[in-house]
Amino acid sequence: MMTRKRTSDGMEILDRMIGDDAELRELYEQVKANLHIAQLIYDARTESGLSQKELAKMLNTTESEISQLEDADYEGNSLSMLIRVAKALNREVKIDLVPVVGS
């Protein structure tokens, strides 16, 4: 029996806990994607020196909507809104489809 190396990496711990449960794995991947998108938007906005209110004004939307976009629990992200945010922040959206590890 192989002993697993101890880790404090939260994502690795969650991955180990999920194991082979396909339904839980799908939910985990969705949450991970939402978190990643929210973090990308937050990082790009703050690196640009903008407040949520300033970015909202540039996009003709509300500060509340920007706040939602930066919330990892928000599931309403759309590609069109992500592209609008990227353009306002002088960025571009890149999407890549990569093979699933272990497939």
JSON list of C-alpha atoms in Angstrom, two decimals:
[
{"chain": "A", "resi": 1, "resn": "MET", "atom": "CA", "xyz": [0.00, 0.00, 0.00]},
{"chain": "A", "resi": 2, "resn": "MET", "atom": "CA", "xyz": [1.37, 3.37, -1.05]},
{"chain": "A", "resi": 3, "resn": "THR", "atom": "CA", "xyz": [1.21, 6.15, 1.56]},
{"chain": "A", "resi": 4, "resn": "ARG", "atom": "CA", "xyz": [0.12, 9.56, 0.32]},
{"chain": "A", "resi": 5, "resn": "LYS", "atom": "CA", "xyz": [2.34, 12.51, 0.99]},
{"chain": "A", "resi": 6, "resn": "ARG", "atom": "CA", "xyz": [0.84, 14.93, 3.51]},
{"chain": "A", "resi": 7, "resn": "THR", "atom": "CA", "xyz": [-0.33, 18.22, 2.05]},
{"chain": "A", "resi": 8, "resn": "SER", "atom": "CA", "xyz": [-1.85, 21.48, 3.19]},
{"chain": "A", "resi": 9, "resn": "ASP", "atom": "CA", "xyz": [-2.98, 22.36, -0.37]},
{"chain": "A", "resi": 10, "resn": "GLY", "atom": "CA", "xyz": [-6.75, 22.78, -0.04]},
{"chain": "A", "resi": 11, "resn": "MET", "atom": "CA", "xyz": [-7.43, 21.92, -3.68]},
{"chain": "A", "resi": 12, "resn": "GLU", "atom": "CA", "xyz": [-5.43, 18.70, -3.42]},
{"chain": "A", "resi": 13, "resn": "ILE", "atom": "CA", "xyz": [-7.20, 17.75, -0.20]},
{"chain": "A", "resi": 14, "resn": "LEU", "atom": "CA", "xyz": [-10.59, 18.30, -1.86]},
{"chain": "A", "resi": 15, "resn": "ASP", "atom": "CA", "xyz": [-9.49, 16.30, -4.88]},
{"chain": "A", "resi": 16, "resn": "ARG", "atom": "CA", "xyz": [-8.54, 13.39, -2.63]},
{"chain": "A", "resi": 17, "resn": "MET", "atom": "CA", "xyz": [-11.83, 13.58, -0.74]},
{"chain": "A", "resi": 18, "resn": "ILE", "atom": "CA", "xyz": [-13.88, 13.53, -3.96]},
{"chain": "A", "resi": 19, "resn": "GLY", "atom": "CA", "xyz": [-12.11, 10.48, -5.30]},
{"chain": "A", "resi": 20, "resn": "ASP", "atom": "CA", "xyz": [-14.05, 8.69, -8.04]},
{"chain": "A", "resi": 21, "resn": "ASP", "atom": "CA", "xyz": [-17.51, 10.15, -7.28]},
{"chain": "A", "resi": 22, "resn": "ALA", "atom": "CA", "xyz": [-18.50, 11.40, -10.77]},
{"chain": "A", "resi": 23, "resn": "GLU", "atom": "CA", "xyz": [-21.36, 13.64, -9.59]},
{"chain": "A", "resi": 24, "resn": "LEU", "atom": "CA", "xyz": [-19.28, 15.26, -6.88]},
{"chain": "A", "resi": 25, "resn": "ARG", "atom": "CA", "xyz": [-16.36, 15.62, -9.32]},
{"chain": "A", "resi": 26, "resn": "GLU", "atom": "CA", "xyz": [-18.59, 17.51, -11.79]},
{"chain": "A", "resi": 27, "resn": "LEU", "atom": "CA", "xyz": [-19.83, 19.86, -9.06]},
{"chain": "A", "resi": 28, "resn": "TYR", "atom": "CA", "xyz": [-16.27, 20.43, -7.87]},
{"chain": "A", "resi": 29, "resn": "GLU", "atom": "CA", "xyz": [-15.10, 21.30, -11.39]},
{"chain": "A", "resi": 30, "resn": "GLN", "atom": "CA", "xyz": [-17.97, 23.80, -11.82]},
{"chain": "A", "resi": 31, "resn": "VAL", "atom": "CA", "xyz": [-17.17, 25.49, -8.52]},
{"chain": "A", "resi": 32, "resn": "LYS", "atom": "CA", "xyz": [-13.47, 25.56, -9.37]},
{"chain": "A", "resi": 33, "resn": "ALA", "atom": "CA", "xyz": [-14.22, 27.20, -12.74]},
{"chain": "A", "resi": 34, "resn": "ASN", "atom": "CA", "xyz": [-16.49, 29.83, -11.12]},
{"chain": "A", "resi": 35, "resn": "LEU", "atom": "CA", "xyz": [-13.80, 30.61, -8.56]},
{"chain": "A", "resi": 36, "resn": "HIS", "atom": "CA", "xyz": [-11.16, 30.93, -11.26]},
{"chain": "A", "resi": 37, "resn": "ILE", "atom": "CA", "xyz": [-13.27, 33.32, -13.35]},
{"chain": "A", "resi": 38, "resn": "ALA", "atom": "CA", "xyz": [-14.17, 35.43, -10.32]},
{"chain": "A", "resi": 39, "resn": "GLN", "atom": "CA", "xyz": [-10.49, 35.67, -9.34]},
{"chain": "A", "resi": 40, "resn": "LEU", "atom": "CA", "xyz": [-9.45, 36.60, -12.89]},
{"chain": "A", "resi": 41, "resn": "ILE", "atom": "CA", "xyz": [-11.97, 39.45, -13.00]},
{"chain": "A", "resi": 42, "resn": "TYR", "atom": "CA", "xyz": [-10.99, 40.71, -9.55]},
{"chain": "A", "resi": 43, "resn": "ASP", "atom": "CA", "xyz": [-7.26, 40.56, -10.33]},
{"chain": "A", "resi": 44, "resn": "ALA", "atom": "CA", "xyz": [-7.63, 42.35, -13.69]},
{"chain": "A", "resi": 45, "resn": "ARG", "atom": "CA", "xyz": [-9.81, 45.07, -12.15]},
{"chain": "A", "resi": 46, "resn": "THR", "atom": "CA", "xyz": [-7.53, 45.72, -9.20]},
{"chain": "A", "resi": 47, "resn": "GLU", "atom": "CA", "xyz": [-4.38, 45.62, -11.37]},
{"chain": "A", "resi": 48, "resn": "SER", "atom": "CA", "xyz": [-6.05, 48.29, -13.49]},
{"chain": "A", "resi": 49, "resn": "GLY", "atom": "CA", "xyz": [-6.56, 50.40, -10.38]},
{"chain": "A", "resi": 50, "resn": "LEU", "atom": "CA", "xyz": [-10.34, 50.48, -10.74]},
{"chain": "A", "resi": 51, "resn": "SER", "atom": "CA", "xyz": [-13.03, 50.16, -8.12]},
{"chain": "A", "resi": 52, "resn": "GLN", "atom": "CA", "xyz": [-16.08, 48.01, -8.77]},
{"chain": "A", "resi": 53, "resn": "LYS", "atom": "CA", "xyz": [-18.08, 51.21, -9.18]},
{"chain": "A", "resi": 54, "resn": "GLU", "atom": "CA", "xyz": [-15.66, 52.59, -11.80]},
{"chain": "A", "resi": 55, "resn": "LEU", "atom": "CA", "xyz": [-15.66, 49.36, -13.81]},
{"chain": "A", "resi": 56, "resn": "ALA", "atom": "CA", "xyz": [-19.45, 49.20, -13.61]},
{"chain": "A", "resi": 57, "resn": "LYS", "atom": "CA", "xyz": [-19.69, 52.72, -15.02]},
{"chain": "A", "resi": 58, "resn": "MET", "atom": "CA", "xyz": [-17.39, 51.77, -17.93]},
{"chain": "A", "resi": 59, "resn": "LEU", "atom": "CA", "xyz": [-19.63, 48.78, -18.71]},
{"chain": "A", "resi": 60, "resn": "ASN", "atom": "CA", "xyz": [-22.89, 50.67, -18.21]},
{"chain": "A", "resi": 61, "resn": "THR", "atom": "CA", "xyz": [-23.93, 48.24, -15.49]},
{"chain": "A", "resi": 62, "resn": "THR", "atom": "CA", "xyz": [-24.20, 48.29, -11.71]},
{"chain": "A", "resi": 63, "resn": "GLU", "atom": "CA", "xyz": [-21.59, 47.95, -9.02]},
{"chain": "A", "resi": 64, "resn": "SER", "atom": "CA", "xyz": [-23.70, 45.07, -7.71]},
{"chain": "A", "resi": 65, "resn": "GLU", "atom": "CA", "xyz": [-23.25, 43.16, -10.97]},
{"chain": "A", "resi": 66, "resn": "ILE", "atom": "CA", "xyz": [-19.47, 43.60, -10.81]},
{"chain": "A", "resi": 67, "resn": "SER", "atom": "CA", "xyz": [-19.55, 42.39, -7.23]},
{"chain": "A", "resi": 68, "resn": "GLN", "atom": "CA", "xyz": [-21.47, 39.30, -8.34]},
{"chain": "A", "resi": 69, "resn": "LEU", "atom": "CA", "xyz": [-18.97, 38.62, -11.13]},
{"chain": "A", "resi": 70, "resn": "GLU", "atom": "CA", "xyz": [-16.19, 38.64, -8.54]},
{"chain": "A", "resi": 71, "resn": "ASP", "atom": "CA", "xyz": [-18.10, 36.27, -6.23]},
{"chain": "A", "resi": 72, "resn": "ALA", "atom": "CA", "xyz": [-17.00, 32.62, -6.54]},
{"chain": "A", "resi": 73, "resn": "ASP", "atom": "CA", "xyz": [-20.56, 31.49, -5.70]},
{"chain": "A", "resi": 74, "resn": "TYR", "atom": "CA", "xyz": [-22.06, 33.40, -8.63]},
{"chain": "A", "resi": 75, "resn": "GLU", "atom": "CA", "xyz": [-23.09, 31.05, -11.43]},
{"chain": "A", "resi": 76, "resn": "GLY", "atom": "CA", "xyz": [-24.37, 33.65, -13.88]},
{"chain": "A", "resi": 77, "resn": "ASN", "atom": "CA", "xyz": [-21.09, 34.34, -15.66]},
{"chain": "A", "resi": 78, "resn": "SER", "atom": "CA", "xyz": [-21.53, 34.68, -19.39]},
{"chain": "A", "resi": 79, "resn": "LEU", "atom": "CA", "xyz": [-18.87, 34.72, -22.04]},
{"chain": "A", "resi": 80, "resn": "SER", "atom": "CA", "xyz": [-20.26, 37.94, -23.49]},
{"chain": "A", "resi": 81, "resn": "MET", "atom": "CA", "xyz": [-19.96, 39.73, -20.13]},
{"chain": "A", "resi": 82, "resn": "LEU", "atom": "CA", "xyz": [-16.49, 38.34, -19.60]},
{"chain": "A", "resi": 83, "resn": "ILE", "atom": "CA", "xyz": [-15.46, 39.72, -23.01]},
{"chain": "A", "resi": 84, "resn": "ARG", "atom": "CA", "xyz": [-16.96, 43.13, -22.13]},
{"chain": "A", "resi": 85, "resn": "VAL", "atom": "CA", "xyz": [-15.02, 43.18, -18.86]},
{"chain": "A", "resi": 86, "resn": "ALA", "atom": "CA", "xyz": [-11.82, 42.16, -20.63]},
{"chain": "A", "resi": 87, "resn": "LYS", "atom": "CA", "xyz": [-12.17, 44.91, -23.24]},
{"chain": "A", "resi": 88, "resn": "ALA", "atom": "CA", "xyz": [-12.86, 47.53, -20.58]},
{"chain": "A", "resi": 89, "resn": "LEU", "atom": "CA", "xyz": [-9.70, 46.45, -18.78]},
{"chain": "A", "resi": 90, "resn": "ASN", "atom": "CA", "xyz": [-7.64, 46.34, -21.98]},
{"chain": "A", "resi": 91, "resn": "ARG", "atom": "CA", "xyz": [-7.40, 42.56, -21.82]},
{"chain": "A", "resi": 92, "resn": "GLU", "atom": "CA", "xyz": [-8.46, 39.66, -23.99]},
{"chain": "A", "resi": 93, "resn": "VAL", "atom": "CA", "xyz": [-10.22, 36.43, -23.12]},
{"chain": "A", "resi": 94, "resn": "LYS", "atom": "CA", "xyz": [-8.43, 33.22, -24.03]},
{"chain": "A", "resi": 95, "resn": "ILE", "atom": "CA", "xyz": [-10.20, 29.89, -23.75]},
{"chain": "A", "resi": 96, "resn": "ASP", "atom": "CA", "xyz": [-8.53, 26.54, -24.06]},
{"chain": "A", "resi": 97, "resn": "LEU", "atom": "CA", "xyz": [-9.94, 23.03, -24.04]},
{"chain": "A", "resi": 98, "resn": "VAL", "atom": "CA", "xyz": [-7.39, 20.65, -22.60]},
{"chain": "A", "resi": 99, "resn": "PRO", "atom": "CA", "xyz": [-7.48, 16.90, -22.03]},
{"chain": "A", "resi": 100, "resn": "VAL", "atom": "CA", "xyz": [-8.63, 15.81, -18.60]},
{"chain": "A", "resi": 101, "resn": "VAL", "atom": "CA", "xyz": [-5.73, 14.39, -16.61]},
{"chain": "A", "resi": 102, "resn": "GLY", "atom": "CA", "xyz": [-6.12, 10.66, -16.19]},
{"chain": "A", "resi": 103, "resn": "SER", "atom": "CA", "xyz": [-8.46, 10.17, -19.15]}
]
